[in-house]
PDB file of C-alpha atoms in Angstrom:
ATOM      1  CA  ALA A   1      49.036 100.102  82.670  1.00 58.00           C
ATOM      2  CA  GLU A   2      48.028 102.018  85.796  1.00 71.00           C
ATOM      3  CA  LEU A   3      46.095 104.623  83.790  1.00 71.00           C
ATOM      4  CA  GLY A   4      44.344 101.876  81.851  1.00 73.00           C
ATOM      5  CA  LEU A   5      43.396 100.250  85.119  1.00 77.00           C
ATOM      6  CA  LEU A   6      42.145 103.594  86.430  1.00 74.00           C
ATOM      7  CA  VAL A   7      39.885 104.032  83.397  1.00 77.00           C
ATOM      8  CA  ASP A   8      38.632 100.450  83.725  1.00 73.00           C
ATOM      9  CA  GLN A   9      37.710 101.050  87.345  1.00 77.00           C
ATOM     10  CA  CYS A  10      36.401 104.593  86.834  1.00 76.00           C
ATOM     11  CA  ALA A  11      34.856 104.326  83.390  1.00 80.00           C
ATOM     12  CA  ASP A  12      32.468 107.210  84.066  1.00 86.00           C
ATOM     13  CA  ASP A  13      35.131 109.578  85.379  1.00 90.00           C
ATOM     14  CA  ALA A  14      35.922 112.321  82.841  1.00 93.00           C
ATOM     15  CA  ARG A  15      39.232 113.152  84.488  1.00 90.00           C
ATOM     16  CA  ALA A  16      40.411 109.558  84.298  1.00 91.00           C
ATOM     17  CA  HIS A  17      39.835 109.574  80.546  1.00 93.00           C
ATOM     18  CA  ALA A  18      41.574 112.956  80.310  1.00 94.00           C
ATOM     19  CA  ALA A  19      44.623 111.596  82.143  1.00 91.00           C
ATOM     20  CA  LEU A  20      44.810 108.635  79.766  1.00 92.00           C
ATOM     21  CA  GLY A  21      44.350 111.019  76.847  1.00 95.00           C
ATOM     22  CA  MET A  22      47.353 113.050  78.032  1.00 93.00           C
ATOM     23  CA  TYR A  23      49.421 109.885  78.250  1.00 92.00           C
ATOM     24  CA  HIS A  24      48.563 108.911  74.679  1.00 95.00           C
ATOM     25  CA  PHE A  25      49.157 112.474  73.475  1.00 96.00           C
ATOM     26  CA  ALA A  26      52.633 112.564  75.032  1.00 96.00           C
ATOM     27  CA  ARG A  27      53.462 109.334  73.198  1.00 95.00           C
ATOM     28  CA  GLN A  28      52.052 110.789  69.960  1.00 97.00           C
ATOM     29  CA  PHE A  29      49.260 108.214  69.767  1.00 96.00           C
ATOM     30  CA  TYR A  30      46.841 110.862  68.581  1.00 97.00           C
ATOM     31  CA  ASP A  31      44.002 108.522  67.577  1.00 97.00           C
ATOM     32  CA  SER A  32      43.851 107.063  71.079  1.00 95.00           C
ATOM     33  CA  SER A  33      44.361 110.489  72.631  1.00 96.00           C
ATOM     34  CA  ALA A  34      41.477 112.045  70.704  1.00 98.00           C
ATOM     35  CA  ALA A  35      39.214 109.127  71.617  1.00 96.00           C
ATOM     36  CA  GLU A  36      39.934 109.554  75.329  1.00 95.00           C
ATOM     37  CA  PHE A  37      39.443 113.316  75.294  1.00 97.00           C
ATOM     38  CA  GLN A  38      36.223 112.871  73.320  1.00 97.00           C
ATOM     39  CA  LYS A  39      34.992 110.448  75.974  1.00 96.00           C
ATOM     40  CA  SER A  40      36.069 112.905  78.659  1.00 96.00           C
ATOM     41  CA  VAL A  41      33.987 115.784  77.258  1.00 97.00           C
ATOM     42  CA  GLU A  42      31.032 113.475  76.664  1.00 97.00           C
ATOM     43  CA  LEU A  43      31.092 112.617  80.353  1.00 96.00           C
ATOM     44  CA  ASN A  44      31.669 116.218  81.446  1.00 97.00           C
ATOM     45  CA  SER A  45      31.130 118.888  78.815  1.00 96.00           C
ATOM     46  CA  GLN A  46      32.409 121.557  81.236  1.00 96.00           C
ATOM     47  CA  LEU A  47      35.887 120.042  81.656  1.00 96.00           C
ATOM     48  CA  ILE A  48      37.834 122.861  80.034  1.00 97.00           C
ATOM     49  CA  PRO A  49      41.323 121.275  79.682  1.00 96.00           C
ATOM     50  CA  SER A  50      39.871 118.319  77.794  1.00 97.00           C
ATOM     51  CA  TRP A  51      38.454 120.582  75.086  1.00 98.00           C
ATOM     52  CA  ASN A  52      41.866 122.199  74.586  1.00 97.00           C
ATOM     53  CA  MET A  53      43.675 118.889  74.305  1.00 98.00           C
ATOM     54  CA  LEU A  54      40.931 117.423  72.111  1.00 98.00           C
ATOM     55  CA  GLY A  55      41.609 120.299  69.738  1.00 98.00           C
ATOM     56  CA  TYR A  56      45.337 119.576  69.621  1.00 98.00           C
ATOM     57  CA  ALA A  57      44.826 115.826  69.218  1.00 98.00           C
ATOM     58  CA  ARG A  58      42.451 116.400  66.307  1.00 98.00           C
ATOM     59  CA  ARG A  59      44.845 118.927  64.805  1.00 97.00           C
ATOM     60  CA  ASN A  60      47.634 116.357  64.829  1.00 97.00           C
ATOM     61  CA  LEU A  61      45.270 113.982  63.059  1.00 97.00           C
ATOM     62  CA  GLU A  62      44.692 116.670  60.397  1.00 97.00           C
ATOM     63  CA  ASP A  63      41.041 116.867  61.448  1.00 97.00           C
ATOM     64  CA  LEU A  64      41.200 120.639  61.280  1.00 97.00           C
ATOM     65  CA  ASP A  65      37.455 121.254  61.302  1.00 96.00           C
ATOM     66  CA  GLY A  66      37.099 119.033  64.366  1.00 97.00           C
ATOM     67  CA  ALA A  67      40.003 120.813  66.025  1.00 98.00           C
ATOM     68  CA  GLY A  68      38.408 124.176  65.310  1.00 98.00           C
ATOM     69  CA  ALA A  69      35.122 123.079  66.869  1.00 98.00           C
ATOM     70  CA  ALA A  70      36.942 121.960  70.015  1.00 98.00           C
ATOM     71  CA  PHE A  71      38.846 125.236  70.315  1.00 98.00           C
ATOM     72  CA  VAL A  72      35.679 127.291  69.793  1.00 98.00           C
ATOM     73  CA  LYS A  73      34.057 125.340  72.634  1.00 98.00           C
ATOM     74  CA  TYR A  74      37.180 125.984  74.730  1.00 98.00           C
ATOM     75  CA  ILE A  75      36.765 129.718  74.135  1.00 98.00           C
ATOM     76  CA  GLU A  76      33.061 129.528  74.997  1.00 98.00           C
ATOM     77  CA  LEU A  77      33.807 127.845  78.329  1.00 98.00           C
ATOM     78  CA  ASP A  78      36.790 130.008  79.320  1.00 97.00           C
ATOM     79  CA  PRO A  79      36.432 133.429  77.643  1.00 97.00           C
ATOM     80  CA  ARG A  80      38.459 135.305  80.254  1.00 97.00           C
ATOM     81  CA  ASN A  81      41.560 133.221  79.612  1.00 97.00           C
ATOM     82  CA  ALA A  82      43.933 134.225  76.777  1.00 98.00           C
ATOM     83  CA  ASN A  83      45.032 130.677  76.001  1.00 97.00           C
ATOM     84  CA  PRO A  84      41.815 129.480  74.270  1.00 98.00           C
ATOM     85  CA  TYR A  85      42.067 132.302  71.732  1.00 98.00           C
ATOM     86  CA  ASP A  86      45.754 131.541  71.220  1.00 98.00           C
ATOM     87  CA  SER A  87      45.033 127.853  70.595  1.00 98.00           C
ATOM     88  CA  HIS A  88      42.453 128.724  67.961  1.00 98.00           C
ATOM     89  CA  ALA A  89      44.766 131.325  66.406  1.00 98.00           C
ATOM     90  CA  GLU A  90      47.464 128.674  65.926  1.00 97.00           C
ATOM     91  CA  LEU A  91      44.990 126.441  64.111  1.00 98.00           C
ATOM     92  CA  LEU A  92      43.790 129.265  61.865  1.00 98.00           C
ATOM     93  CA  LEU A  93      47.416 130.026  61.029  1.00 98.00           C
ATOM     94  CA  LYS A  94      47.963 126.404  60.040  1.00 96.00           C
ATOM     95  CA  GLN A  95      44.871 126.592  57.840  1.00 97.00           C
ATOM     96  CA  GLY A  96      46.233 129.657  56.057  1.00 97.00           C
ATOM     97  CA  LYS A  97      43.440 131.849  57.416  1.00 98.00           C
ATOM     98  CA  PHE A  98      45.849 134.636  58.251  1.00 98.00           C
ATOM     99  CA  GLU A  99      43.458 137.530  58.863  1.00 98.00           C
ATOM    100  CA  GLU A 100      41.277 135.354  61.095  1.00 98.00           C
ATOM    101  CA  SER A 101      44.391 134.175  62.917  1.00 98.00           C
ATOM    102  CA  ILE A 102      45.433 137.774  63.547  1.00 98.00           C
ATOM    103  CA  THR A 103      41.992 138.515  64.969  1.00 98.00           C
ATOM    104  CA  ARG A 104      42.197 135.590  67.381  1.00 98.00           C
ATOM    105  CA  TYR A 105      45.725 136.509  68.506  1.00 98.00           C
ATOM    106  CA  ARG A 106      44.486 140.037  69.190  1.00 98.00           C
ATOM    107  CA  ASP A 107      41.529 138.590  71.107  1.00 98.00           C
ATOM    108  CA  ALA A 108      44.034 136.793  73.344  1.00 98.00           C
ATOM    109  CA  LEU A 109      45.978 140.025  73.911  1.00 97.00           C
ATOM    110  CA  LYS A 110      42.785 141.910  74.731  1.00 97.00           C
ATOM    111  CA  VAL A 111      42.203 139.430  77.531  1.00 97.00           C
ATOM    112  CA  ASP A 112      45.834 139.586  78.700  1.00 96.00           C
ATOM    113  CA  SER A 113      48.198 142.133  77.152  1.00 93.00           C
ATOM    114  CA  THR A 114      51.180 140.338  78.737  1.00 92.00           C
ATOM    115  CA  PHE A 115      50.383 136.960  77.128  1.00 95.00           C
ATOM    116  CA  ASN A 116      53.496 137.228  75.032  1.00 95.00           C
ATOM    117  CA  ILE A 117      53.253 133.860  73.328  1.00 96.00           C
ATOM    118  CA  SER A 118      50.325 135.364  71.401  1.00 97.00           C
ATOM    119  CA  ARG A 119      52.324 138.459  70.502  1.00 96.00           C
ATOM    120  CA  PHE A 120      55.084 136.190  69.182  1.00 97.00           C
ATOM    121  CA  GLY A 121      52.524 134.106  67.299  1.00 97.00           C
ATOM    122  CA  LEU A 122      50.889 137.219  65.859  1.00 98.00           C
ATOM    123  CA  ALA A 123      54.083 138.039  63.975  1.00 98.00           C
ATOM    124  CA  ALA A 124      53.743 134.908  61.812  1.00 97.00           C
ATOM    125  CA  PRO A 125      50.499 135.709  59.940  1.00 98.00           C
ATOM    126  CA  LEU A 126      51.669 139.296  59.551  1.00 98.00           C
ATOM    127  CA  VAL A 127      54.836 138.058  57.825  1.00 98.00           C
ATOM    128  CA  TYR A 128      52.848 135.683  55.611  1.00 97.00           C
ATOM    129  CA  LEU A 129      50.753 138.670  54.555  1.00 98.00           C
ATOM    130  CA  GLY A 130      53.925 140.647  53.757  1.00 97.00           C
ATOM    131  CA  ARG A 131      53.464 143.025  56.682  1.00 98.00           C
ATOM    132  CA  HIS A 132      56.986 142.683  58.056  1.00 98.00           C
ATOM    133  CA  ASP A 133      57.147 146.097  59.725  1.00 98.00           C
ATOM    134  CA  ALA A 134      53.919 145.368  61.599  1.00 98.00           C
ATOM    135  CA  ALA A 135      55.328 142.007  62.702  1.00 98.00           C
ATOM    136  CA  ARG A 136      58.465 143.673  64.048  1.00 98.00           C
ATOM    137  CA  GLN A 137      56.340 146.256  65.840  1.00 97.00           C
ATOM    138  CA  GLU A 138      54.540 143.446  67.683  1.00 97.00           C
ATOM    139  CA  LEU A 139      57.842 141.777  68.566  1.00 97.00           C
ATOM    140  CA  GLN A 140      59.271 145.063  69.847  1.00 97.00           C
ATOM    141  CA  GLU A 141      56.164 145.378  72.007  1.00 96.00           C
ATOM    142  CA  MET A 142      56.855 141.858  73.246  1.00 96.00           C
ATOM    143  CA  ILE A 143      60.341 142.978  74.282  1.00 96.00           C
ATOM    144  CA  GLN A 144      58.858 145.897  76.223  1.00 95.00           C
ATOM    145  CA  ARG A 145      56.310 143.681  77.978  1.00 94.00           C
ATOM    146  CA  ALA A 146      58.605 140.682  78.485  1.00 94.00           C
ATOM    147  CA  HIS A 147      58.562 138.947  81.848  1.00 93.00           C
ATOM    148  CA  ASP A 148      62.215 137.927  81.538  1.00 94.00           C
ATOM    149  CA  ASP A 149      65.188 137.804  79.175  1.00 94.00           C
ATOM    150  CA  GLY A 150      64.044 134.440  77.840  1.00 93.00           C
ATOM    151  CA  GLU A 151      61.005 136.124  76.305  1.00 95.00           C
ATOM    152  CA  ARG A 152      63.190 138.950  75.010  1.00 96.00           C
ATOM    153  CA  GLN A 153      65.507 136.444  73.327  1.00 96.00           C
ATOM    154  CA  GLN A 154      62.503 134.774  71.726  1.00 96.00           C
ATOM    155  CA  ALA A 155      61.374 138.156  70.403  1.00 97.00           C
ATOM    156  CA  TYR A 156      64.798 138.939  68.954  1.00 97.00           C
ATOM    157  CA  PHE A 157      64.767 135.564  67.202  1.00 97.00           C
ATOM    158  CA  GLY A 158      61.369 136.459  65.761  1.00 97.00           C
ATOM    159  CA  ILE A 159      62.704 139.807  64.560  1.00 98.00           C
ATOM    160  CA  ALA A 160      65.621 138.007  62.908  1.00 97.00           C
ATOM    161  CA  CYS A 161      63.141 135.742  61.108  1.00 97.00           C
ATOM    162  CA  THR A 162      61.216 138.731  59.747  1.00 98.00           C
ATOM    163  CA  TYR A 163      64.399 140.207  58.294  1.00 97.00           C
ATOM    164  CA  ALA A 164      65.541 136.850  56.934  1.00 96.00           C
ATOM    165  CA  ASP A 165      62.221 136.489  55.135  1.00 96.00           C
ATOM    166  CA  GLN A 166      62.995 139.775  53.396  1.00 96.00           C
ATOM    167  CA  GLY A 167      66.536 138.696  52.510  1.00 95.00           C
ATOM    168  CA  GLN A 168      68.060 141.243  54.913  1.00 96.00           C
ATOM    169  CA  ALA A 169      70.749 139.083  56.469  1.00 95.00           C
ATOM    170  CA  ASP A 170      72.722 141.872  58.147  1.00 96.00           C
ATOM    171  CA  GLU A 171      69.649 143.082  60.022  1.00 97.00           C
ATOM    172  CA  ALA A 172      68.783 139.504  60.980  1.00 97.00           C
ATOM    173  CA  VAL A 173      72.281 138.906  62.342  1.00 97.00           C
ATOM    174  CA  ALA A 174      72.086 142.173  64.277  1.00 97.00           C
ATOM    175  CA  ALA A 175      68.871 140.964  65.949  1.00 97.00           C
ATOM    176  CA  MET A 176      70.558 137.696  66.902  1.00 97.00           C
ATOM    177  CA  ALA A 177      73.491 139.660  68.318  1.00 96.00           C
ATOM    178  CA  GLN A 178      71.048 141.429  70.638  1.00 96.00           C
ATOM    179  CA  SER A 179      69.800 138.037  71.794  1.00 96.00           C
ATOM    180  CA  SER A 180      73.388 137.008  72.455  1.00 95.00           C
ATOM    181  CA  GLN A 181      74.011 140.109  74.558  1.00 95.00           C
ATOM    182  CA  LEU A 182      71.255 138.982  76.900  1.00 95.00           C
ATOM    183  CA  ALA A 183      72.701 135.465  77.056  1.00 93.00           C
ATOM    184  CA  GLU A 184      76.164 136.809  77.835  1.00 93.00           C
ATOM    185  CA  LYS A 185      74.870 138.514  80.980  1.00 92.00           C
ATOM    186  CA  ILE A 186      74.282 135.135  82.616  1.00 91.00           C
ATOM    187  CA  SER A 187      76.872 133.127  80.682  1.00 89.00           C
ATOM    188  CA  ASP A 188      74.138 131.104  78.973  1.00 91.00           C
ATOM    189  CA  VAL A 189      76.486 129.030  76.846  1.00 90.00           C
ATOM    190  CA  ALA A 190      73.725 126.936  75.284  1.00 90.00           C
ATOM    191  CA  GLN A 191      71.867 130.019  74.065  1.00 93.00           C
ATOM    192  CA  LEU A 192      75.069 131.648  72.839  1.00 94.00           C
ATOM    193  CA  SER A 193      75.898 128.522  70.865  1.00 94.00           C
ATOM    194  CA  GLN A 194      72.416 128.409  69.370  1.00 94.00           C
ATOM    195  CA  ASP A 195      72.587 132.082  68.408  1.00 96.00           C
ATOM    196  CA  ALA A 196      75.962 131.564  66.726  1.00 96.00           C
ATOM    197  CA  ALA A 197      74.582 128.607  64.762  1.00 96.00           C
ATOM    198  CA  THR A 198      71.621 130.733  63.641  1.00 96.00           C
ATOM    199  CA  MET A 199      73.999 133.460  62.499  1.00 97.00           C
ATOM    200  CA  GLY A 200      75.946 130.803  60.631  1.00 96.00           C
ATOM    201  CA  PHE A 201      72.805 129.688  58.835  1.00 95.00           C
ATOM    202  CA  LEU A 202      71.980 133.275  57.890  1.00 96.00           C
ATOM    203  CA  ARG A 203      75.453 133.824  56.456  1.00 95.00           C
ATOM    204  CA  LEU A 204      75.307 130.495  54.640  1.00 95.00           C
ATOM    205  CA  GLU A 205      72.042 131.488  52.958  1.00 92.00           C
ATOM    206  CA  GLU A 206      73.674 134.772  51.990  1.00 92.00           C
ATOM    207  CA  GLY A 207      76.601 132.952  50.366  1.00 94.00           C
ATOM    208  CA  ARG A 208      79.160 134.301  52.853  1.00 95.00           C
ATOM    209  CA  TYR A 209      80.721 130.923  53.476  1.00 96.00           C
ATOM    210  CA  ASP A 210      83.758 132.014  55.498  1.00 96.00           C
ATOM    211  CA  ASP A 211      81.548 133.962  57.886  1.00 95.00           C
ATOM    212  CA  ALA A 212      79.149 131.031  58.095  1.00 95.00           C
ATOM    213  CA  LEU A 213      81.998 128.640  58.924  1.00 96.00           C
ATOM    214  CA  ALA A 214      83.340 130.990  61.604  1.00 95.00           C
ATOM    215  CA  ASN A 215      79.942 131.140  63.282  1.00 95.00           C
ATOM    216  CA  TYR A 216      79.449 127.372  63.128  1.00 95.00           C
ATOM    217  CA  GLU A 217      82.892 126.799  64.641  1.00 92.00           C
ATOM    218  CA  ARG A 218      82.131 129.297  67.397  1.00 92.00           C
ATOM    219  CA  ALA A 219      78.849 127.523  68.108  1.00 93.00           C
ATOM    220  CA  VAL A 220      80.614 124.180  68.498  1.00 89.00           C
ATOM    221  CA  GLU A 221      83.517 125.571  70.522  1.00 87.00           C
ATOM    222  CA  MET A 222      81.126 127.031  73.091  1.00 86.00           C
ATOM    223  CA  VAL A 223      79.599 123.698  73.967  1.00 83.00           C
ATOM    224  CA  MET A 224      82.445 121.353  73.010  1.00 78.00           C
ATOM    225  CA  PRO A 225      85.890 122.996  72.891  1.00 61.00           C
ATOM    226  CA  PHE A 226      88.017 121.393  70.220  1.00 54.00           C
ATOM    227  CA  ASP A 227      91.230 121.687  68.246  1.00 55.00           C
ATOM    228  CA  ARG A 228      90.268 123.085  64.858  1.00 53.00           C
ATOM    229  CA  ARG A 229      93.085 121.183  63.207  1.00 50.00           C
ATOM    230  CA  ALA A 230      91.555 117.864  64.204  1.00 55.00           C
ATOM    231  CA  PHE A 231      88.373 118.676  62.328  1.00 52.00           C
ATOM    232  CA  PHE A 232      89.783 120.691  59.442  1.00 53.00           C
ATOM    233  CA  PRO A 233      93.220 119.250  58.588  1.00 54.00           C
ATOM    234  CA  LYS A 234      95.129 120.925  55.794  1.00 52.00           C
TER     235      LYS A 234
END
């Protein structure tokens, strides 16, 4: 109500419309969100964040051409920032334009070689093109350039996904085990549980049901200790 009142009182303020657009976006009202961000950029075509969010609102409406136009404008206005290229790369990936997506992800990394979300994203189109080794090379580079263990864990998960896509479950589980080693250092129980569940899924897909069950039980025990007999009576 307060944001609506703000827009009523400041109808010509681009930032007021952007704030209301963010509110609608957070509530997944993408039609209303896109309308507010469109109004925002009409009032101030140089308001960079509005172009980014207009792109995402249009993307969620499946207006992919409109989203692309917004992201291209975002790049034009902020070419020294890695994020605009990354936003466009995500859209191109969604559109199945894998080579173009790779180019945009690399554009982001040229601007900022430590923008690891782009290095993680870059692995996806490489996998879709069957270039699994190249994807893992990017993710290993992400590990080397990581700002913290959270980014390293994300990279190991990505590596596991590349192996899983090739049906190499043992290698995928080994990558998840490396993620778990990082989590163990700080007793990150939530991450350890998640890793165990992922390993369980990998073993389930492989048809190793006893191993899958053991991993699922371990995942549950970490976050909610229980008596196995209560859940699995003979």
